[in-house]
Amino acid sequence: MKKITNLLLISLLVTSLTGCKTYSEDQKTTFAKTAKELALKKGWKVNQSESGLCLEQQIIGEGNESIVRESIVTLRYKGSLLNGNVFDQTEPGKTMKANLKGLIGGFQEGLMGQKKGAKIRLIIPPNLGYGDQALEKIPANSLLLFEIEVVDFI
């Protein structure tokens, strides 16, 4: 749990530090193209947003309510790099609870509108992830792959 809490704190810190970093339109286009190519290579059936985020909806989830920007989400997830190295994940049988607004942009965008029980896969380009800041297990300008299960939200 401490590892996950640390990741959340790092997310907030990095988001605040990289908030001023802007990528050129050419860089964003390259990131988006790379993300889409990766999804196709993996055989994922993704929708790609204008921001470059690739989302594969594996399970829709249930209920009439969906995640909004102010939601506190309870999740299970695994984050990995393109080479397959897992940089973080929830411990087996455990969850992570966080304010959606405190997560990286790609997580926020991917989770918006999701329902309880949803399962998604995301390919997050650097401009929606940790940007040009290298972290312990994440090189600068990395595309991030996430598998996420929405356990609950309020």
XYZ file of C-alpha atoms in Angstrom:
154
model
C 0.000 0.000 0.000
C 2.889 2.341 0.762
C 4.160 1.882 -2.805
C 0.783 2.883 -4.230
C 0.504 5.868 -1.911
C 3.976 6.925 -3.015
C 2.937 6.629 -6.673
C -0.054 8.865 -6.032
C 2.102 11.453 -4.289
C 4.612 11.281 -7.116
C 1.748 11.691 -9.607
C 0.646 14.875 -7.892
C 4.192 16.219 -7.638
C 5.109 15.371 -11.217
C 1.830 16.735 -12.522
C 2.524 20.019 -10.781
C 6.136 20.095 -11.961
C 5.349 19.155 -15.552
C 2.261 21.307 -15.816
C 4.335 23.947 -17.589
C 5.877 21.455 -20.041
C 4.268 21.755 -23.411
C 4.830 19.488 -26.348
C 4.683 20.675 -29.934
C 1.796 19.508 -32.081
C 4.288 17.385 -34.053
C 5.425 15.656 -30.851
C 1.831 15.020 -29.764
C 1.022 13.633 -33.215
C 4.040 11.316 -33.048
C 3.055 10.106 -29.562
C -0.523 9.468 -30.729
C 0.644 7.605 -33.842
C 2.998 5.430 -31.783
C 0.222 4.658 -29.285
C -2.203 3.670 -32.061
C 0.419 1.494 -33.789
C 1.161 -0.251 -30.501
C -2.532 -0.929 -29.915
C -2.877 -2.433 -33.393
C 0.249 -4.546 -32.888
C -1.204 -5.895 -29.630
C -4.555 -6.581 -31.286
C -6.386 -4.190 -28.978
C -9.634 -2.708 -30.280
C -9.148 0.859 -29.152
C -10.781 4.187 -29.584
C -8.288 7.024 -29.738
C -9.238 10.442 -28.424
C -8.080 13.739 -29.893
C -5.520 13.940 -27.077
C -3.885 10.703 -28.283
C -5.152 8.456 -25.475
C -5.980 4.921 -26.646
C -8.734 3.149 -24.706
C -9.951 -0.411 -25.074
C -13.226 -1.079 -23.261
C -13.058 -4.703 -22.112
C -16.078 -4.662 -19.771
C -18.656 -1.843 -19.780
C -19.632 -2.050 -16.110
C -23.057 -1.638 -14.534
C -25.403 0.968 -13.175
C -26.715 4.353 -14.159
C -23.947 6.404 -12.572
C -20.517 6.967 -14.022
C -17.243 8.510 -12.928
C -17.033 12.311 -13.056
C -14.095 14.651 -12.465
C -14.943 15.023 -8.753
C -15.143 11.248 -8.133
C -13.084 9.339 -5.609
C -12.259 6.080 -7.370
C -11.381 2.644 -6.016
C -9.363 0.662 -8.553
C -7.224 -2.340 -9.278
C -4.571 -1.636 -11.883
C -1.286 -2.629 -13.455
C 1.013 -0.156 -15.183
C 3.766 -1.235 -17.552
C 6.155 0.154 -20.129
C 6.356 -0.799 -23.808
C 9.032 -3.378 -23.002
C 6.622 -5.150 -20.635
C 8.316 -4.027 -17.419
C 5.675 -3.482 -14.740
C 6.401 -0.245 -12.892
C 3.462 -0.393 -10.480
C 0.358 -2.394 -9.650
C -2.101 -2.931 -6.869
C -1.199 -5.802 -4.599
C -3.221 -9.003 -5.113
C -6.564 -8.738 -3.318
C -6.073 -5.017 -2.597
C -7.308 -1.812 -4.195
C -6.153 1.766 -4.596
C -8.411 4.675 -3.661
C -7.762 8.164 -5.034
C -9.349 11.437 -6.039
C -9.601 11.349 -9.833
C -8.347 14.949 -10.064
C -5.064 13.899 -8.403
C -4.149 11.329 -11.058
C -2.224 11.803 -14.297
C -4.192 13.213 -17.212
C -4.439 9.937 -19.119
C -5.925 8.178 -16.090
C -8.431 11.017 -15.639
C -9.484 10.990 -19.275
C -9.689 7.200 -19.476
C -11.769 6.838 -16.314
C -14.255 9.641 -17.027
C -17.639 8.112 -17.823
C -16.702 4.603 -16.664
C -19.130 2.592 -14.534
C -18.624 0.335 -11.535
C -17.176 -2.987 -12.680
C -15.689 -1.557 -15.890
C -12.411 -2.983 -17.139
C -10.310 -0.942 -19.534
C -6.864 -0.881 -21.050
C -5.136 2.412 -21.759
C -2.113 3.470 -23.745
C -1.180 6.857 -22.351
C 1.131 9.135 -24.351
C 3.753 11.151 -22.431
C 1.793 14.395 -22.727
C -0.965 12.744 -20.621
C 1.439 10.816 -18.382
C 4.617 11.827 -16.624
C 5.973 13.959 -19.469
C 9.683 14.551 -19.731
C 10.295 13.762 -16.054
C 12.040 10.436 -15.438
C 10.886 8.538 -12.364
C 12.575 5.592 -10.667
C 11.040 2.964 -12.974
C 9.676 5.192 -15.745
C 11.984 6.840 -18.292
C 11.193 10.350 -19.489
C 8.711 10.613 -22.377
C 7.401 7.064 -21.886
C 4.171 5.704 -23.288
C 2.383 3.930 -20.434
C 0.159 0.858 -20.645
C -2.479 0.380 -17.960
C -4.987 -2.354 -17.249
C -7.651 -0.941 -14.915
C -10.670 -2.345 -13.114
C -13.140 0.109 -11.575
C -14.104 -1.463 -8.245
C -16.168 1.464 -6.954
C -16.434 5.256 -6.897
C -18.235 8.003 -5.019
